[in-house]
mmCIF file with all atom_site columns, C-alpha atoms in Angstrom:
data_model
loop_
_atom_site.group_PDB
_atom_site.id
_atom_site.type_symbol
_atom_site.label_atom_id
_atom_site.label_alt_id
_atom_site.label_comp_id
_atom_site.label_asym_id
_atom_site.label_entity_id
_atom_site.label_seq_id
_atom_site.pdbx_PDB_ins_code
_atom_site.Cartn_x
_atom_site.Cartn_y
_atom_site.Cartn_z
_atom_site.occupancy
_atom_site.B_iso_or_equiv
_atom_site.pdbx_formal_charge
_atom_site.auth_seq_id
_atom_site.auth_comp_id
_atom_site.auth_asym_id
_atom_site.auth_atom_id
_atom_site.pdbx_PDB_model_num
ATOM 1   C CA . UNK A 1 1   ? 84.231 -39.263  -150.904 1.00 0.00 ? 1   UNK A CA 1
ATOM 2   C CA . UNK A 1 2   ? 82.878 -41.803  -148.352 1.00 0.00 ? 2   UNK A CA 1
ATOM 3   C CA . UNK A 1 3   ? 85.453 -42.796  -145.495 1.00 0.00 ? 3   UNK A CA 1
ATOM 4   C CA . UNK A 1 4   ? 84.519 -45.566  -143.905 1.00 0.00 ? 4   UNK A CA 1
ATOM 5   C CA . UNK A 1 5   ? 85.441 -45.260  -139.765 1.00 0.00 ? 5   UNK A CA 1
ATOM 6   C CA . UNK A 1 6   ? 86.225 -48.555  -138.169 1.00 0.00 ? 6   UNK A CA 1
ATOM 7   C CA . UNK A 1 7   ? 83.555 -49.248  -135.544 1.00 0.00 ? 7   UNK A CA 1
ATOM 8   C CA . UNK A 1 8   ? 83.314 -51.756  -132.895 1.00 0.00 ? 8   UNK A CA 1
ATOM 9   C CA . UNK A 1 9   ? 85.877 -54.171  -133.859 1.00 0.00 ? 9   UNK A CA 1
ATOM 10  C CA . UNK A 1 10  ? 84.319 -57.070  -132.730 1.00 0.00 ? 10  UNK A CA 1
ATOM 11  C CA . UNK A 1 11  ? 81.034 -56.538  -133.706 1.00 0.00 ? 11  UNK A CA 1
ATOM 12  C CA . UNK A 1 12  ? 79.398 -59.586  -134.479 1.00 0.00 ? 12  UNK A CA 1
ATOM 13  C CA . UNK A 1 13  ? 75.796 -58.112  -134.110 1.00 0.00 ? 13  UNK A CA 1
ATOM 14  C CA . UNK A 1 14  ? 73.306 -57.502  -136.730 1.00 0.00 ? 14  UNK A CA 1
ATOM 15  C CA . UNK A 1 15  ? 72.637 -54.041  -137.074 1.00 0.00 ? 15  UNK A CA 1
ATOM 16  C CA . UNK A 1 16  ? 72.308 -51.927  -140.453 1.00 0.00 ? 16  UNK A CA 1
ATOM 17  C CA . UNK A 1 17  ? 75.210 -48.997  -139.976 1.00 0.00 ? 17  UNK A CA 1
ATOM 18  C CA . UNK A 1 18  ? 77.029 -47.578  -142.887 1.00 0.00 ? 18  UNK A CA 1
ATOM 19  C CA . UNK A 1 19  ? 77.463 -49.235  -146.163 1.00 0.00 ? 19  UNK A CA 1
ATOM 20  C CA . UNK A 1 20  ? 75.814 -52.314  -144.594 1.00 0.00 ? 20  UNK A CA 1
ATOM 21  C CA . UNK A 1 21  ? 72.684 -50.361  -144.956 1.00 0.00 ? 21  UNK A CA 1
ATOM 22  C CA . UNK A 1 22  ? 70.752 -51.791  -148.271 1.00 0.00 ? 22  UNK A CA 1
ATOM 23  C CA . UNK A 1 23  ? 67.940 -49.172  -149.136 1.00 0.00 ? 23  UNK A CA 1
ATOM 24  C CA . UNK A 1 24  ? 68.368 -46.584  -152.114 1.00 0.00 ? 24  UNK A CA 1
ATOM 25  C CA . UNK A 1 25  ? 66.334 -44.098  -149.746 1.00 0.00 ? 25  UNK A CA 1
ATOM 26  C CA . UNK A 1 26  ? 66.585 -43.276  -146.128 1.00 0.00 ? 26  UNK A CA 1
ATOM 27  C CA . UNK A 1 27  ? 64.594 -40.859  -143.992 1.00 0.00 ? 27  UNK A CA 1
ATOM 28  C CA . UNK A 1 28  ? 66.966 -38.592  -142.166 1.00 0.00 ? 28  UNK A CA 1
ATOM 29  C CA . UNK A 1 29  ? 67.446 -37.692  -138.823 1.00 0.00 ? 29  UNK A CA 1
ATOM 30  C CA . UNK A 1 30  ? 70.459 -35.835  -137.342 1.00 0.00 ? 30  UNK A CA 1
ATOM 31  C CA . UNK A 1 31  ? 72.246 -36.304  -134.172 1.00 0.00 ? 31  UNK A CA 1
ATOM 32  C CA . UNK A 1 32  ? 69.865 -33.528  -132.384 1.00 0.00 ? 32  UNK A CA 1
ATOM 33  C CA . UNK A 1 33  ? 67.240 -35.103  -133.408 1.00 0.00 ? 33  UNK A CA 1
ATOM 34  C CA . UNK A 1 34  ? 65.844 -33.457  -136.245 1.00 0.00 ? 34  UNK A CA 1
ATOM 35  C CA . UNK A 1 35  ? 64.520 -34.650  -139.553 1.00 0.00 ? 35  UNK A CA 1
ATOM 36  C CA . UNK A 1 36  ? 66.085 -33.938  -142.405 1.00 0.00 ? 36  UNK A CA 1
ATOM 37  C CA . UNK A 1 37  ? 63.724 -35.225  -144.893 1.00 0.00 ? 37  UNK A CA 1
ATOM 38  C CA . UNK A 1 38  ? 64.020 -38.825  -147.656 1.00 0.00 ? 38  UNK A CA 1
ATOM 39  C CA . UNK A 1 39  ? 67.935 -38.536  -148.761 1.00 0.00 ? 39  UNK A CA 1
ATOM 40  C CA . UNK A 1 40  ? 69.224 -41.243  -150.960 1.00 0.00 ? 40  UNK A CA 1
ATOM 41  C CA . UNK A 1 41  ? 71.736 -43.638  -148.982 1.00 0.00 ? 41  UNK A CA 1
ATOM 42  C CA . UNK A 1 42  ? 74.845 -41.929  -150.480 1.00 0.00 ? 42  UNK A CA 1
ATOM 43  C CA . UNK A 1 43  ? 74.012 -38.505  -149.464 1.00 0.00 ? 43  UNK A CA 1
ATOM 44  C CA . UNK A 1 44  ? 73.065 -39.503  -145.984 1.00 0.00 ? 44  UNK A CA 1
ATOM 45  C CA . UNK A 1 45  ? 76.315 -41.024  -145.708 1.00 0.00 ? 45  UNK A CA 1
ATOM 46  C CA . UNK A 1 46  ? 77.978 -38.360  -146.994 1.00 0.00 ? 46  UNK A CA 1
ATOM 47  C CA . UNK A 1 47  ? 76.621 -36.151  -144.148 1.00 0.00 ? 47  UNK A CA 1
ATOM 48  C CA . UNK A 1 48  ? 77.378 -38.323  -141.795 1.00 0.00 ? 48  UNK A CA 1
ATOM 49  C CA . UNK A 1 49  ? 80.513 -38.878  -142.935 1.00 0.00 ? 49  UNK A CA 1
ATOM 50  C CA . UNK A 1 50  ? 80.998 -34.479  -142.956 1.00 0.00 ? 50  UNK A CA 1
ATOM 51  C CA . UNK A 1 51  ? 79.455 -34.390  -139.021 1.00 0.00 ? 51  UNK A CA 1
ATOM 52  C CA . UNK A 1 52  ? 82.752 -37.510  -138.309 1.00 0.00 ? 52  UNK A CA 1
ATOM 53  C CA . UNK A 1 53  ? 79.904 -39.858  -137.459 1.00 0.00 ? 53  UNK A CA 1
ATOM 54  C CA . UNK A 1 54  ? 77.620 -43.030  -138.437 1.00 0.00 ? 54  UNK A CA 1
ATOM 55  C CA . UNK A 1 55  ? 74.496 -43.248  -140.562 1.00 0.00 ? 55  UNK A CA 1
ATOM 56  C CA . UNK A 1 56  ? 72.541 -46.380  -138.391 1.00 0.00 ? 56  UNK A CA 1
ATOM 57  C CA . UNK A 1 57  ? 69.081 -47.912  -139.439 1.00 0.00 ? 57  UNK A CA 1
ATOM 58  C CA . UNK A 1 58  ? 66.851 -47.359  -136.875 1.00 0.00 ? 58  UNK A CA 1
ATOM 59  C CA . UNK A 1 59  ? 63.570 -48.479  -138.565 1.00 0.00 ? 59  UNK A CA 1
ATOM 60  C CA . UNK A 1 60  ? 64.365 -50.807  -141.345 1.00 0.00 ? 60  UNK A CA 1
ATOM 61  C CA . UNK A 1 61  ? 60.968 -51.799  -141.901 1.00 0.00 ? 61  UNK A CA 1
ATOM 62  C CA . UNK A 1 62  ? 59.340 -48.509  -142.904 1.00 0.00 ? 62  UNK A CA 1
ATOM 63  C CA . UNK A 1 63  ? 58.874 -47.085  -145.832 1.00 0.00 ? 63  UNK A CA 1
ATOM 64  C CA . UNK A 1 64  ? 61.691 -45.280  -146.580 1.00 0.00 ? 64  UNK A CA 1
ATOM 65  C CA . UNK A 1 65  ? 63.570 -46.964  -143.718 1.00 0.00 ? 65  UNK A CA 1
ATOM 66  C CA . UNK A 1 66  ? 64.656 -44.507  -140.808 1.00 0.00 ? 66  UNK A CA 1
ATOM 67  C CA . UNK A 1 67  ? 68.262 -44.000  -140.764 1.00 0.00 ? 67  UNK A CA 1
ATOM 68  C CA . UNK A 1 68  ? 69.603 -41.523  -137.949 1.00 0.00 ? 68  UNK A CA 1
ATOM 69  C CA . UNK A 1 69  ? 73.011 -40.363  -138.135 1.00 0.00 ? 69  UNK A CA 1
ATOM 70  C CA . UNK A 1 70  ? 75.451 -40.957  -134.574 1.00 0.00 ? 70  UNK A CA 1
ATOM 71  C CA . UNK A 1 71  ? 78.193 -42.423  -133.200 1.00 0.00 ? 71  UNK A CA 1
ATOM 72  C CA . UNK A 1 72  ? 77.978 -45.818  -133.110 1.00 0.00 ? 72  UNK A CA 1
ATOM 73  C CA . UNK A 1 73  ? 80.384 -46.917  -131.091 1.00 0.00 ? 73  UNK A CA 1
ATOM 74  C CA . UNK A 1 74  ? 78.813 -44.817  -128.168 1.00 0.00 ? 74  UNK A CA 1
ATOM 75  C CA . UNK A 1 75  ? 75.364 -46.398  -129.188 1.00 0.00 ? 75  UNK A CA 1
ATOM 76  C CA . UNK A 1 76  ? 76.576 -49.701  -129.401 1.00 0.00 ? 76  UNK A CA 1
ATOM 77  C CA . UNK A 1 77  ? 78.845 -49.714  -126.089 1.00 0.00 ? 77  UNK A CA 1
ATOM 78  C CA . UNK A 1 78  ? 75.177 -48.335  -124.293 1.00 0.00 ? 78  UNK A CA 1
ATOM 79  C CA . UNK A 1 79  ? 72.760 -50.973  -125.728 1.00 0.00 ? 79  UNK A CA 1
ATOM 80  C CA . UNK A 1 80  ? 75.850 -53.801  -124.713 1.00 0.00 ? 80  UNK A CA 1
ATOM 81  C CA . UNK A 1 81  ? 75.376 -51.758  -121.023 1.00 0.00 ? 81  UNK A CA 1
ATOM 82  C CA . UNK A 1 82  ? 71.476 -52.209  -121.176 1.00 0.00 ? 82  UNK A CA 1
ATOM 83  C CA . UNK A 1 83  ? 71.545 -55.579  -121.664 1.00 0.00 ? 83  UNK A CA 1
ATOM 84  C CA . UNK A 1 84  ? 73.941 -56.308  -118.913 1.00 0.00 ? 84  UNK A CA 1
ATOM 85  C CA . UNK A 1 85  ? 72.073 -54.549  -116.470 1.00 0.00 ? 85  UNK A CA 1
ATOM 86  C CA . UNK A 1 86  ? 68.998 -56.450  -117.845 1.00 0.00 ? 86  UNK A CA 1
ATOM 87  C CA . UNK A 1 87  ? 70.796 -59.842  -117.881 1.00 0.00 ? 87  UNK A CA 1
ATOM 88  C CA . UNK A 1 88  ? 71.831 -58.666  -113.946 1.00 0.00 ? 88  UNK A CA 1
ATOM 89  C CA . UNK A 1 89  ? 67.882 -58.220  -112.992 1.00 0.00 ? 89  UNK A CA 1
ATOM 90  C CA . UNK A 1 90  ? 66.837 -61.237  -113.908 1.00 0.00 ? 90  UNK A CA 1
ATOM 91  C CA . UNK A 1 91  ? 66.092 -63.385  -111.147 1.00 0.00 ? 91  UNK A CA 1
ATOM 92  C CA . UNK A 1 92  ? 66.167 -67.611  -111.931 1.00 0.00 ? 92  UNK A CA 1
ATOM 93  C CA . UNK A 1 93  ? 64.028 -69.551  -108.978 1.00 0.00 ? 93  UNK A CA 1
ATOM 94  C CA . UNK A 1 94  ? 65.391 -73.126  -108.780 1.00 0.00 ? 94  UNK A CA 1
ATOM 95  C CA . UNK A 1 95  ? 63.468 -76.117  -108.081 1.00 0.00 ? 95  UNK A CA 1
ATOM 96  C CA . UNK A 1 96  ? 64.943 -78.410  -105.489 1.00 0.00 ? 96  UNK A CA 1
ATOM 97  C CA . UNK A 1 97  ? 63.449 -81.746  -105.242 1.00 0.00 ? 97  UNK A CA 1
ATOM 98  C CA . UNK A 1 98  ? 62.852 -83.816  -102.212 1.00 0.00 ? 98  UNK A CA 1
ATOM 99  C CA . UNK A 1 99  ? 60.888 -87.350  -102.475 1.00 0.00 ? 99  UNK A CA 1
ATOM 100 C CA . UNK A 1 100 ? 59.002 -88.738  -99.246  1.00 0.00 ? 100 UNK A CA 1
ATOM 101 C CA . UNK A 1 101 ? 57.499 -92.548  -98.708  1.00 0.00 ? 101 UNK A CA 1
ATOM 102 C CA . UNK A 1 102 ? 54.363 -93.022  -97.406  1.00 0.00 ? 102 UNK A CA 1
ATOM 103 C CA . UNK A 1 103 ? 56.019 -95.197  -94.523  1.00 0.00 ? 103 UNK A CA 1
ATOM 104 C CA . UNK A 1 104 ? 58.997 -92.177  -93.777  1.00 0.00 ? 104 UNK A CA 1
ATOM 105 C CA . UNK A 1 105 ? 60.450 -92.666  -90.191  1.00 0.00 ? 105 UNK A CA 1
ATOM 106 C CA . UNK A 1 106 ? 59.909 -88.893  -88.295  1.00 0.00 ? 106 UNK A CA 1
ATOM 107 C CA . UNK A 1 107 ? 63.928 -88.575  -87.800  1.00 0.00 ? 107 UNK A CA 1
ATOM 108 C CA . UNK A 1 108 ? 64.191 -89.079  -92.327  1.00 0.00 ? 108 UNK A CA 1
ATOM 109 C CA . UNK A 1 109 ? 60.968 -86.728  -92.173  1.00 0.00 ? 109 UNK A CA 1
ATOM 110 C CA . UNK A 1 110 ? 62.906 -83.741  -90.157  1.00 0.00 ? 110 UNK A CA 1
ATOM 111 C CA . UNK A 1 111 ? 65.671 -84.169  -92.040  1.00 0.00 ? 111 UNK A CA 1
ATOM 112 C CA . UNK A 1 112 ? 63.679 -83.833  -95.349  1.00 0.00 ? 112 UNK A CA 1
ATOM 113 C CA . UNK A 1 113 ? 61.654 -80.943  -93.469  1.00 0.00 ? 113 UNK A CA 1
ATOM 114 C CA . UNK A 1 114 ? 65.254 -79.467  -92.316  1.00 0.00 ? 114 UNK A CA 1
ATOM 115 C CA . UNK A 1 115 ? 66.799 -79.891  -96.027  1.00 0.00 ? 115 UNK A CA 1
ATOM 116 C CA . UNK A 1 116 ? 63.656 -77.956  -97.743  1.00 0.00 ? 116 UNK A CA 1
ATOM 117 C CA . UNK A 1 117 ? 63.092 -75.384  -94.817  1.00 0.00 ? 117 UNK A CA 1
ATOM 118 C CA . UNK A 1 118 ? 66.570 -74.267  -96.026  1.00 0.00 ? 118 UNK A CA 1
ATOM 119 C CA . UNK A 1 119 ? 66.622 -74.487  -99.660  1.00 0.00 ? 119 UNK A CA 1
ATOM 120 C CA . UNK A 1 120 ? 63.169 -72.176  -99.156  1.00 0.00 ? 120 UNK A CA 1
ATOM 121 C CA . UNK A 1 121 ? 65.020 -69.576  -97.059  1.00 0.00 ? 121 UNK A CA 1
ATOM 122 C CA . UNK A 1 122 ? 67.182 -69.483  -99.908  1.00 0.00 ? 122 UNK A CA 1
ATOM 123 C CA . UNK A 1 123 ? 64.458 -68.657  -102.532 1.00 0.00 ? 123 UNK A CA 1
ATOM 124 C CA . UNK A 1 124 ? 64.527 -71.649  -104.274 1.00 0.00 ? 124 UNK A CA 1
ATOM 125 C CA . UNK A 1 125 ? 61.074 -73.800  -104.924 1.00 0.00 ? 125 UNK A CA 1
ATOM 126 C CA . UNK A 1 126 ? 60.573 -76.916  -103.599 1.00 0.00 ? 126 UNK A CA 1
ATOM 127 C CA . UNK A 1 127 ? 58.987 -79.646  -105.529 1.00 0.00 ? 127 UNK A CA 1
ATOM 128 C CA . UNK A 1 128 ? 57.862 -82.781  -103.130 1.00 0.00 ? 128 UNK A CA 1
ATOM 129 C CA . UNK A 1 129 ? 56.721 -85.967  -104.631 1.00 0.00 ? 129 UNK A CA 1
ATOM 130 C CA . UNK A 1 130 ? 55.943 -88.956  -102.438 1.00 0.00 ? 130 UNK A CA 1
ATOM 131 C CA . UNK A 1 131 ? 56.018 -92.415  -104.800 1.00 0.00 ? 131 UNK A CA 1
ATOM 132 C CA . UNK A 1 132 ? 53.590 -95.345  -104.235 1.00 0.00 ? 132 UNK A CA 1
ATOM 133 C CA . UNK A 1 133 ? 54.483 -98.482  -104.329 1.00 0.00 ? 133 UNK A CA 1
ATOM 134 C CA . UNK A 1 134 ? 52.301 -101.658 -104.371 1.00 0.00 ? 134 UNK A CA 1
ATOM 135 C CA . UNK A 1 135 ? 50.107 -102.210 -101.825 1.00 0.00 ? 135 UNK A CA 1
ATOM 136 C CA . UNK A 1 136 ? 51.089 -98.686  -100.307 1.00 0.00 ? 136 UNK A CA 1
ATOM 137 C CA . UNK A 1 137 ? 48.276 -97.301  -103.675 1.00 0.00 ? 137 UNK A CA 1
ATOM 138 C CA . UNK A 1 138 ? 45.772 -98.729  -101.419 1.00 0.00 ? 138 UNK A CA 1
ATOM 139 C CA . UNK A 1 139 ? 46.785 -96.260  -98.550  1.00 0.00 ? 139 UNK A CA 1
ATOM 140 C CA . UNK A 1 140 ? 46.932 -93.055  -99.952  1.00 0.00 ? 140 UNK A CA 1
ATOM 141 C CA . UNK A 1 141 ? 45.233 -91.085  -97.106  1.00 0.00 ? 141 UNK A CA 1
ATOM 142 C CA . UNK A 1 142 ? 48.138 -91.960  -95.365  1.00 0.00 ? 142 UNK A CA 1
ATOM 143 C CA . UNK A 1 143 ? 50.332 -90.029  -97.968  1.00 0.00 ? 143 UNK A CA 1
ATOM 144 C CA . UNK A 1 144 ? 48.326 -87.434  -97.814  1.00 0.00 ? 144 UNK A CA 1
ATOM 145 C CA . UNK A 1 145 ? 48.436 -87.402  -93.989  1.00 0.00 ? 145 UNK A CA 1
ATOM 146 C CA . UNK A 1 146 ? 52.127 -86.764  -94.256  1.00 0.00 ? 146 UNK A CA 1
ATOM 147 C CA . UNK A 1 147 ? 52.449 -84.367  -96.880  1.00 0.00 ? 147 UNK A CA 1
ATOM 148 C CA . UNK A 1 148 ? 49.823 -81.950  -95.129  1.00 0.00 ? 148 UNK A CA 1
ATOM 149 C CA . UNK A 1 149 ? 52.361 -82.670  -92.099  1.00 0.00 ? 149 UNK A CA 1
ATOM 150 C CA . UNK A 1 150 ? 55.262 -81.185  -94.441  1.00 0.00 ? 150 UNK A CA 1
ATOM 151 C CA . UNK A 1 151 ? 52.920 -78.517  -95.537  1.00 0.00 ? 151 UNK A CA 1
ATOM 152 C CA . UNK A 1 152 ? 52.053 -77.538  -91.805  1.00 0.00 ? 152 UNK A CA 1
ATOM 153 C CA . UNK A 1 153 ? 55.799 -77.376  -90.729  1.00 0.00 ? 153 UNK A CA 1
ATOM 154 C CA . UNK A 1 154 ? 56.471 -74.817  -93.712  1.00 0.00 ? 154 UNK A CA 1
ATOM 155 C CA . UNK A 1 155 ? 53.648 -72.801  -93.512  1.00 0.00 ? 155 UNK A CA 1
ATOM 156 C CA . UNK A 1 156 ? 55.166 -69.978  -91.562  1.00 0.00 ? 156 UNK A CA 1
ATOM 157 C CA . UNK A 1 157 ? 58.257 -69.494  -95.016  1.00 0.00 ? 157 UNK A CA 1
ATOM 158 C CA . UNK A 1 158 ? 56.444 -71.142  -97.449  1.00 0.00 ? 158 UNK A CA 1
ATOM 159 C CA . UNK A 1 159 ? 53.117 -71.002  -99.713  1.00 0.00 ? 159 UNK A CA 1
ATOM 160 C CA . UNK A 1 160 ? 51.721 -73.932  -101.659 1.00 0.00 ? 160 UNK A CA 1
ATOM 161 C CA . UNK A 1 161 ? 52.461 -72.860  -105.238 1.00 0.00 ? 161 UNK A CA 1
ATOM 162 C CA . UNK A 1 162 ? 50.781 -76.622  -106.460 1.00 0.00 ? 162 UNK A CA 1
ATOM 163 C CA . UNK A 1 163 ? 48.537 -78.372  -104.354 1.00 0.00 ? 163 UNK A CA 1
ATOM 164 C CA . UNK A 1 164 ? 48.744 -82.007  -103.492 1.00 0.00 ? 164 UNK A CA 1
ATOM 165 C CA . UNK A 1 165 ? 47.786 -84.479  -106.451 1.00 0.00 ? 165 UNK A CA 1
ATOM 166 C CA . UNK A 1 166 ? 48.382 -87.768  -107.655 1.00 0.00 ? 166 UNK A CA 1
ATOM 167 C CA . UNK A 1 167 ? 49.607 -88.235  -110.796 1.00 0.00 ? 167 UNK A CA 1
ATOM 168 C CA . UNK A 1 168 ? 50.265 -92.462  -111.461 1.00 0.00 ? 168 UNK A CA 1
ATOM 169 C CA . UNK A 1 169 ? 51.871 -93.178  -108.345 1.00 0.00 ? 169 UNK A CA 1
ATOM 170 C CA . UNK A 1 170 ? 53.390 -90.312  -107.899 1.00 0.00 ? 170 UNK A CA 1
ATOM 171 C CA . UNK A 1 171 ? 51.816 -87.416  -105.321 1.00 0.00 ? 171 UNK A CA 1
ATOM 172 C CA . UNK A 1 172 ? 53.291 -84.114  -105.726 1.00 0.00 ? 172 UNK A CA 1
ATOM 173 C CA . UNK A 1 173 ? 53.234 -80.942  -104.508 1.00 0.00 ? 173 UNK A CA 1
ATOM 174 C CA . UNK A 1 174 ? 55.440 -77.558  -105.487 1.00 0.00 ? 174 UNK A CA 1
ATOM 175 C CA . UNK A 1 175 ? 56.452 -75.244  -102.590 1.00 0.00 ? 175 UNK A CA 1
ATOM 176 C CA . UNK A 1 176 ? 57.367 -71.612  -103.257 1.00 0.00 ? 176 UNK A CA 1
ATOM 177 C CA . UNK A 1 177 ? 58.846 -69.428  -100.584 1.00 0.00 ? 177 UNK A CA 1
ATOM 178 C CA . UNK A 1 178 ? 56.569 -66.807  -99.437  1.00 0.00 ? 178 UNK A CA 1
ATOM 179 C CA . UNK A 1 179 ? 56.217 -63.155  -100.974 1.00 0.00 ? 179 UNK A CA 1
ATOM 180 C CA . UNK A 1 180 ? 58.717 -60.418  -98.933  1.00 0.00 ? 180 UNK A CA 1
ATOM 181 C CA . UNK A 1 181 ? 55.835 -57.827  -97.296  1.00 0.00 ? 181 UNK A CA 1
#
């Protein structure tokens, strides 16, 4: 006499409850939390069909599997809860990205300086290549003039997270903003 109680109507997860359980044998736990020894799948069912609850899988892989016996609605409604509040933690950093010329003019370089000075205050990263172009390859200390200039200007919000290098003819460097003390 196994009634089966309609649970979480749109459950599209994956976990072994009821008859979806597949093991002959189960090891038993009750809602308090005790053990009530290896029961074979109908007669854990059958209890926890007697105490108006669920029989889920906690352990699937052991031998017998674990099976405890609760509500599962309540249990399902609290892990979709933790993994909100989980989701809700999580912090994304964004890189912004901000490309400089060897030959800038100083009002394009403040306005670059202004642009990443912000996105920084705003916890983003901020990624700065500087591209050269044919003859400029030659002049490279120049680049690299300018970029320590940028690097100067942010040092009081920002920390180098990757340090000035050239990759082809690119020259890059990654700006993070600066740990709260």
């Amino acid at each position: 006499m196994i009634n089966n109680r309609k649970v979480a109507p749109n459950n599209v997860n994956d976990d072994l409850f009821n008859e979806k359980i597949p093991f002959r044998e189960v090891r038993l736990i009750d809602s308090n939390g005790d053990q009530l020894g290896v029961k074979s799948k109908r007669e854990a069912l059958e209890i926890a069909c007697r105490q108006n609850l669920d029989l889920l899988c906690v352990a699937p892989k052991a031998r017998p599997a674990v099976c405890k016996i609760l509500d599962y609605g309540k249990y399902h409604f609290e892990q979709q809860k933790k993994a909100k509040e989980a989701k809700r933690k999580q912090h994304t950093v964004e890189l912004k990205a901000l490309r400089l010329s060897p030959v800038v003019d100083t009002h394009d370089f403040e306005t670059k300086l202004r642009q990443a000075r912000k996105w920084i205050e705003q916890g983003m990263k901020v990624k700065i290549d500087m591209r050269f172009r044919g003859r400029m390859m030659t002049r490279q200390e120049v680049g690299k003039q300018i970029m320590n200039d940028f690097l100067e200007q942010l040092s009081d919000i920002a920390s180098v997270e990757k340090k000035p290098s050239l990759e082809g003819n690119t020259m890059s460097l990654i700006l993070a903003p600066q740990k709260k003390k």
